[in-house]
Coordinates of C-alpha atoms in Angstrom, one line a residue:
X1 CA 0.2 0.0 -0.1
X2 CA 1.4 3.5 -1.2
X3 CA 1.2 6.6 1.5
X4 CA -1.1 9.1 -0.3
X5 CA -4.4 7.7 -0.6
X6 CA -7.3 10.1 -0.2
X7 CA -9.4 10.9 3.2
X8 CA -5.9 11.4 5.0
X9 CA -7.3 14.0 7.3
X10 CA -5.3 12.4 10.1
X11 CA -2.1 14.1 8.6
X12 CA -3.6 17.5 9.6
X13 CA -3.6 19.2 13.1
X14 CA -6.3 21.6 11.5
X15 CA -9.6 20.5 11.8
X16 CA -11.1 19.6 8.1
X17 CA -14.7 21.0 7.2
X18 CA -14.9 20.0 3.8
X19 CA -13.4 16.5 2.2
X20 CA -13.1 16.3 -1.3
X21 CA -10.3 13.6 -1.3
X22 CA -12.4 11.0 -0.8
X23 CA -15.2 9.7 -3.3
X24 CA -18.2 9.1 -1.4
X25 CA -21.5 11.1 -1.4
X26 CA -21.6 13.7 1.2
X27 CA -25.7 13.8 1.5
X28 CA -26.5 10.1 2.7
X29 CA -29.0 10.3 5.3
X30 CA -27.1 7.7 7.8
X31 CA -29.6 8.4 11.0
X32 CA -31.6 5.0 10.5
X33 CA -28.4 2.9 10.1
X34 CA -26.7 4.4 13.0
X35 CA -30.1 3.7 15.2
X36 CA -29.8 0.3 13.6
X37 CA -26.3 -0.7 14.3
X38 CA -26.9 0.9 18.1
X39 CA -29.6 -1.5 18.5
X40 CA -27.2 -4.2 17.3
X41 CA -24.3 -3.5 19.7
X42 CA -25.1 -6.5 22.0
X43 CA -24.0 -8.9 18.9
X44 CA -20.5 -7.8 19.5
X45 CA -20.3 -10.3 22.2
X46 CA -20.7 -13.3 19.5
X47 CA -18.8 -14.2 16.5
X48 CA -20.2 -13.1 13.2
X49 CA -20.8 -15.9 10.3
X50 CA -17.5 -17.3 9.4
X51 CA -18.2 -16.5 5.9
X52 CA -20.9 -13.3 5.6
X53 CA -23.5 -16.3 4.0
X54 CA -26.6 -14.3 4.7
X55 CA -25.9 -11.2 3.1
X56 CA -24.4 -13.3 0.1
X57 CA -27.4 -14.8 -0.7
X58 CA -29.0 -11.3 -0.1
X59 CA -27.2 -9.9 -2.7
X60 CA -27.5 -12.6 -4.9
X61 CA -31.4 -12.6 -4.8
X62 CA -31.1 -8.8 -5.2
X63 CA -29.3 -9.2 -8.5
X64 CA -30.9 -12.7 -9.5
X65 CA -27.6 -14.4 -9.5
X66 CA -27.1 -18.2 -8.7
X67 CA -26.0 -19.4 -5.5
X68 CA -22.7 -18.9 -5.0
X69 CA -22.8 -15.7 -7.5
X70 CA -21.5 -13.1 -4.8
X71 CA -18.9 -13.0 -2.5
X72 CA -18.6 -10.3 0.4
X73 CA -15.4 -9.0 1.3
X74 CA -14.0 -6.4 4.2
X75 CA -13.9 -3.5 1.5
X76 CA -13.5 -4.1 -2.5
X77 CA -9.7 -3.7 -1.7
X78 CA -9.7 -6.9 0.3
X79 CA -11.3 -8.3 -2.8
X80 CA -8.1 -7.1 -4.8
X81 CA -5.7 -8.6 -2.8
X82 CA -7.6 -11.9 -2.5
X83 CA -7.7 -12.0 -6.6
X84 CA -4.2 -11.4 -6.8
X85 CA -3.5 -14.0 -4.2
X86 CA -5.8 -16.7 -5.7
X87 CA -4.0 -16.1 -9.0
X88 CA -1.0 -16.0 -8.0
X89 CA 2.2 -15.7 -10.1
X90 CA -0.2 -14.5 -13.1
X91 CA 0.9 -12.4 -16.0
X92 CA -1.8 -9.5 -15.1
X93 CA -2.0 -5.8 -17.0
X94 CA -3.5 -2.8 -15.6
X95 CA -5.1 0.1 -17.5
X96 CA -3.3 3.1 -16.0
X97 CA -3.5 5.7 -14.1
X98 CA -5.9 3.8 -11.7
X99 CA -5.8 2.5 -8.1
X100 CA -2.6 1.5 -7.0
X101 CA -3.8 -1.3 -5.0
X102 CA -4.5 -3.3 -8.2
X103 CA -0.3 -3.3 -9.3
X104 CA 0.6 -3.2 -5.7
X105 CA -1.7 -6.6 -5.0
X106 CA -0.6 -8.0 -8.1
X107 CA 3.4 -7.5 -7.0
X108 CA 2.8 -8.7 -3.5
X109 CA 1.8 -12.2 -4.7
X110 CA 4.6 -12.6 -7.6
X111 CA 2.6 -11.3 -10.7
X112 CA 4.2 -10.1 -13.6
X113 CA 2.7 -6.7 -13.9
X114 CA 2.0 -5.3 -17.6
X115 CA 0.8 -1.3 -17.8
X116 CA -1.4 -0.5 -20.3
X117 CA -3.1 3.1 -21.0
X118 CA -5.6 2.0 -23.0
X119 CA -7.7 -1.7 -23.8
X120 CA -6.8 -3.0 -27.5
X121 CA -9.1 -1.2 -30.2
X122 CA -9.6 -2.3 -33.6
X123 CA -6.5 -2.0 -35.0
X124 CA -5.3 -4.6 -32.7
X125 CA -8.5 -7.0 -33.1
X126 CA -9.3 -6.2 -29.4
X127 CA -6.3 -8.8 -28.4
X128 CA -4.6 -8.2 -25.4
X129 CA -0.8 -8.5 -25.2
X130 CA 0.4 -12.2 -25.2
X131 CA 1.2 -13.4 -21.7
X132 CA -1.5 -11.4 -20.2
X133 CA -3.9 -14.0 -18.2
X134 CA -5.5 -11.3 -16.1
X135 CA -6.6 -7.6 -16.4
X136 CA -7.5 -4.8 -14.1
X137 CA -10.2 -2.3 -15.4
X138 CA -11.6 0.5 -12.9
X139 CA -14.9 1.6 -14.4
X140 CA -15.8 4.4 -14.2
X141 CA -12.0 4.9 -13.5
X142 CA -10.0 6.4 -10.3
X143 CA -9.3 9.2 -10.7
X144 CA -9.8 10.2 -14.3
X145 CA -13.6 9.4 -13.8
X146 CA -13.7 7.7 -17.4
X147 CA -16.6 5.1 -18.4
X148 CA -15.0 2.4 -20.8
X149 CA -17.7 1.6 -23.5
X150 CA -19.4 -1.3 -22.8
X151 CA -19.6 -2.6 -26.3
X152 CA -15.7 -2.1 -26.7
X153 CA -15.5 -3.9 -23.5
X154 CA -17.5 -6.9 -24.4
X155 CA -15.6 -7.2 -27.9
X156 CA -12.5 -7.2 -25.6
X157 CA -13.6 -9.9 -23.2
X158 CA -15.2 -12.0 -26.0
X159 CA -11.4 -12.0 -28.0
X160 CA -9.5 -12.7 -25.4
X161 CA -11.4 -16.2 -23.7
X162 CA -8.0 -16.8 -22.0
X163 CA -8.0 -13.8 -19.8
X164 CA -9.5 -13.1 -16.2
X165 CA -11.6 -9.9 -16.3
X166 CA -11.5 -8.0 -13.2
X167 CA -13.6 -5.0 -13.2
X168 CA -13.9 -2.5 -10.6
X169 CA -17.4 -0.9 -10.1
X170 CA -17.2 0.6 -7.0
X171 CA -18.6 3.8 -8.6
X172 CA -21.2 2.5 -10.5
X173 CA -23.9 4.4 -8.5
X174 CA -22.2 7.7 -9.4
X175 CA -22.7 7.9 -13.0
X176 CA -25.6 8.1 -15.4
X177 CA -23.5 5.8 -18.3
X178 CA -24.6 2.0 -18.9
X179 CA -22.3 -0.3 -17.0
X180 CA -22.9 -4.4 -17.2
X181 CA -25.1 -5.4 -14.7
X182 CA -24.0 -8.3 -12.5
X183 CA -26.3 -11.0 -14.7
X184 CA -24.7 -9.6 -17.6
X185 CA -20.8 -9.5 -16.0
X186 CA -22.0 -13.1 -15.1
X187 CA -23.0 -14.2 -18.1
X188 CA -19.2 -14.1 -19.2
X189 CA -17.3 -17.0 -17.6
X190 CA -13.9 -14.7 -17.8
X191 CA -15.4 -11.4 -15.7
X192 CA -15.7 -10.5 -12.3
X193 CA -17.0 -7.3 -11.1
X194 CA -16.1 -5.5 -7.7
X195 CA -18.3 -3.4 -6.0
X196 CA -18.8 -1.0 -3.2
X197 CA -21.2 -0.6 -0.6
X198 CA -19.2 1.9 1.2
X199 CA -18.7 4.1 -1.8
X200 CA -22.5 3.9 -2.4
X201 CA -24.0 4.4 1.0
X202 CA -20.6 6.8 2.7
X203 CA -19.3 4.1 5.0
X204 CA -16.0 3.8 4.5
X205 CA -15.1 3.0 8.0
X206 CA -17.3 -0.1 7.9
X207 CA -15.3 -2.0 4.8
X208 CA -18.1 -3.5 2.7
X209 CA -17.7 -4.6 -0.5
X210 CA -18.7 -7.6 -2.8
X211 CA -17.7 -9.6 -5.8
X212 CA -20.3 -11.1 -8.2
X213 CA -19.6 -13.5 -10.9
X214 CA -19.6 -17.2 -12.1
X215 CA -19.8 -19.1 -8.5
X216 CA -16.7 -21.3 -9.9
X217 CA -14.3 -18.5 -10.0
X218 CA -15.8 -17.1 -7.0
X219 CA -15.1 -20.3 -5.3
X220 CA -11.8 -20.5 -5.7
X221 CA -11.9 -16.7 -4.4
X222 CA -13.7 -17.6 -1.2
X223 CA -11.1 -20.5 -0.9
X224 CA -8.6 -18.0 0.4
X225 CA -10.9 -15.4 2.4
X226 CA -9.9 -15.6 6.0
X227 CA -12.8 -16.6 8.3
X228 CA -14.6 -13.8 10.0
X229 CA -13.4 -11.3 7.6
X230 CA -16.6 -9.4 7.4
X231 CA -17.3 -8.1 11.0
X232 CA -20.8 -8.6 12.6
X233 CA -21.7 -4.5 12.2
X234 CA -20.7 -4.6 8.8
X235 CA -23.1 -7.5 7.8
X236 CA -25.8 -5.9 9.7
X237 CA -25.1 -2.7 8.0
X238 CA -25.4 -4.4 5.0
X239 CA -28.6 -6.4 5.4
X240 CA -30.1 -3.0 6.6
X241 CA -29.0 -1.0 3.7
X242 CA -30.8 -3.6 1.5
X243 CA -33.8 -3.6 3.2
X244 CA -34.3 0.1 3.5
X245 CA -32.8 1.4 0.0
X246 CA -35.2 4.5 0.4
X247 CA -33.3 5.8 3.3
X248 CA -30.4 6.5 0.7
X249 CA -31.6 8.2 -2.6
X250 CA -29.1 8.6 -5.2
X251 CA -30.1 11.4 -7.0
X252 CA -27.1 11.2 -9.8
X253 CA -28.5 13.8 -12.4
X254 CA -28.1 16.8 -10.2
X255 CA -24.8 15.8 -8.7
X256 CA -23.2 15.8 -11.4
X257 CA -24.6 19.3 -12.8
X258 CA -23.1 20.6 -9.7
X259 CA -19.9 18.8 -10.5
X260 CA -19.8 20.2 -14.2
X261 CA -20.5 23.7 -12.4
X262 CA -17.7 23.0 -10.1
X263 CA -15.3 22.3 -13.2
X264 CA -16.3 25.6 -15.0
X265 CA -15.8 27.2 -11.7
X266 CA -12.0 26.0 -11.7
X267 CA -11.2 26.7 -15.5
X268 CA -12.1 30.4 -15.0
X269 CA -9.1 30.4 -13.1
X270 CA -7.2 30.1 -15.4
X271 CA -4.2 28.0 -14.1
X272 CA -6.4 24.8 -13.5
X273 CA -7.0 22.1 -16.4
X274 CA -9.8 20.1 -15.5
X275 CA -10.1 16.4 -17.4
X276 CA -13.9 15.6 -18.6
X277 CA -15.5 12.9 -16.4
X278 CA -18.4 11.1 -16.1
X279 CA -19.0 10.6 -12.3
X280 CA -18.7 12.9 -9.3
X281 CA -15.0 13.0 -9.0
X282 CA -12.7 15.1 -11.4
X283 CA -9.3 15.2 -12.3
X284 CA -7.1 18.6 -12.3
X285 CA -3.8 19.6 -13.4
X286 CA -2.4 23.0 -12.1
X287 CA -0.5 24.9 -14.8
X288 CA 1.4 26.5 -12.2
X289 CA 2.7 25.1 -8.8
X290 CA 2.5 21.5 -7.5
X291 CA -0.3 20.0 -5.8
X292 CA 1.2 18.8 -2.8
X293 CA 2.0 22.7 -1.8
X294 CA -2.0 23.6 -2.8
X295 CA -3.1 20.4 -0.5
X296 CA -1.6 21.9 2.4
X297 CA -2.3 25.4 1.8
X298 CA -5.8 24.6 1.6
X299 CA -5.7 22.0 4.6
X300 CA -4.1 24.3 6.9
X301 CA -5.4 27.5 5.9
X302 CA -9.0 26.3 4.6
X303 CA -9.6 23.2 6.5
X304 CA -10.6 21.5 3.2
X305 CA -9.2 18.5 1.7
X306 CA -7.9 17.4 -1.8
X307 CA -6.5 14.6 -3.0
X308 CA -2.8 15.1 -4.3
X309 CA -2.7 12.4 -7.5
X310 CA 0.8 13.0 -8.2
X311 CA 1.3 9.3 -7.3
X312 CA -1.1 7.8 -9.7
X313 CA 1.2 6.1 -12.3
X314 CA 1.5 8.3 -15.7
X315 CA 0.8 11.5 -13.6
X316 CA 3.5 14.1 -12.5
X317 CA 3.0 16.6 -9.6
X318 CA 0.7 19.2 -10.6
X319 CA -2.2 16.7 -10.3
X320 CA -4.8 16.8 -8.0
X321 CA -8.4 15.2 -7.7
X322 CA -11.8 16.1 -6.2
X323 CA -15.1 15.1 -5.6
X324 CA -17.6 17.0 -5.5
X325 CA -18.9 18.7 -2.3
X326 CA -22.5 20.8 -1.5
X327 CA -22.7 24.1 -3.9
X328 CA -21.1 26.1 -0.7
X329 CA -18.4 23.9 0.0
X330 CA -17.7 23.9 -3.6
X331 CA -17.6 27.7 -4.0
X332 CA -14.8 27.6 -1.0
X333 CA -12.9 25.3 -2.8
X334 CA -12.7 27.5 -6.2
X335 CA -12.3 30.7 -3.8
X336 CA -9.3 29.2 -1.6
X337 CA -7.6 27.7 -4.6
X338 CA -7.9 31.3 -6.3
X339 CA -6.1 32.9 -3.1
X340 CA -3.4 30.1 -3.6
X341 CA -2.5 31.4 -7.0
X342 CA -2.5 34.6 -6.0
X343 CA 0.3 34.2 -3.4

């Protein structure tokens, strides 16, 4: 694991009043979930299920998957490392720039890691390079916010039946682009989807994710999952959230409108280039100065936290990433960056 992931408010003595560095929704009402978890505190005296069977079965029913078609994990990150362990020693390709844990997990488990900056297209007949046995793709991608076209992805999967495709859809709730459903992806024998309940419901402290796909692949994954890797409160939270979807509606369209407004305001500063995005976070590049210096200034002087993106492979020290917050907080960010540029 590299240093420099988002949500590192612990690194600052100053109180952070608006967190642009973590890609979770800022307006999820967790009051019902918190009340439910308080009522479950007595269960802490007992072990959880050694494997989270109940939540897995509930998710399989929700997505019309066969029994064994869901593997619940301690956040999507546990799934990333479990996959690397399960397919230890493979030749793995990672589409960059992206979440560093994909390559880190592969290297930890003796994979040969190949960097790609795009999927193969018609010129390459959609074929991946020789020696690739696993491909890791984030969709929508972190940090760029871009979505891979599902038809292109389908062609690549079909032309490479020897490759296991691991597609991380942790941000699937935050885009209007059409992605593969768990059932659609499970129709392919070589595709696994990663999902994150912690991103969707803004509970990253609970660590709750899951993998969907064909039961035969997930059976191999479960063989390496530690007993009790998902704690009792996380299991209870997952069941509650599935039973009460009305408590945390996701209004994506207005959220993305605010993302576009924030982008326009930043570009008006003249010294910030903002990349196109199809989700709620966006990658930006300073035309002057370094992202690390901007991050420290915003945190210490304004209580605003951004993600220094210079440690993503392929990006330099001018890049930072921000996740859209409430309009008044977004305005504070733009004004604070303007002040920094004047220093």
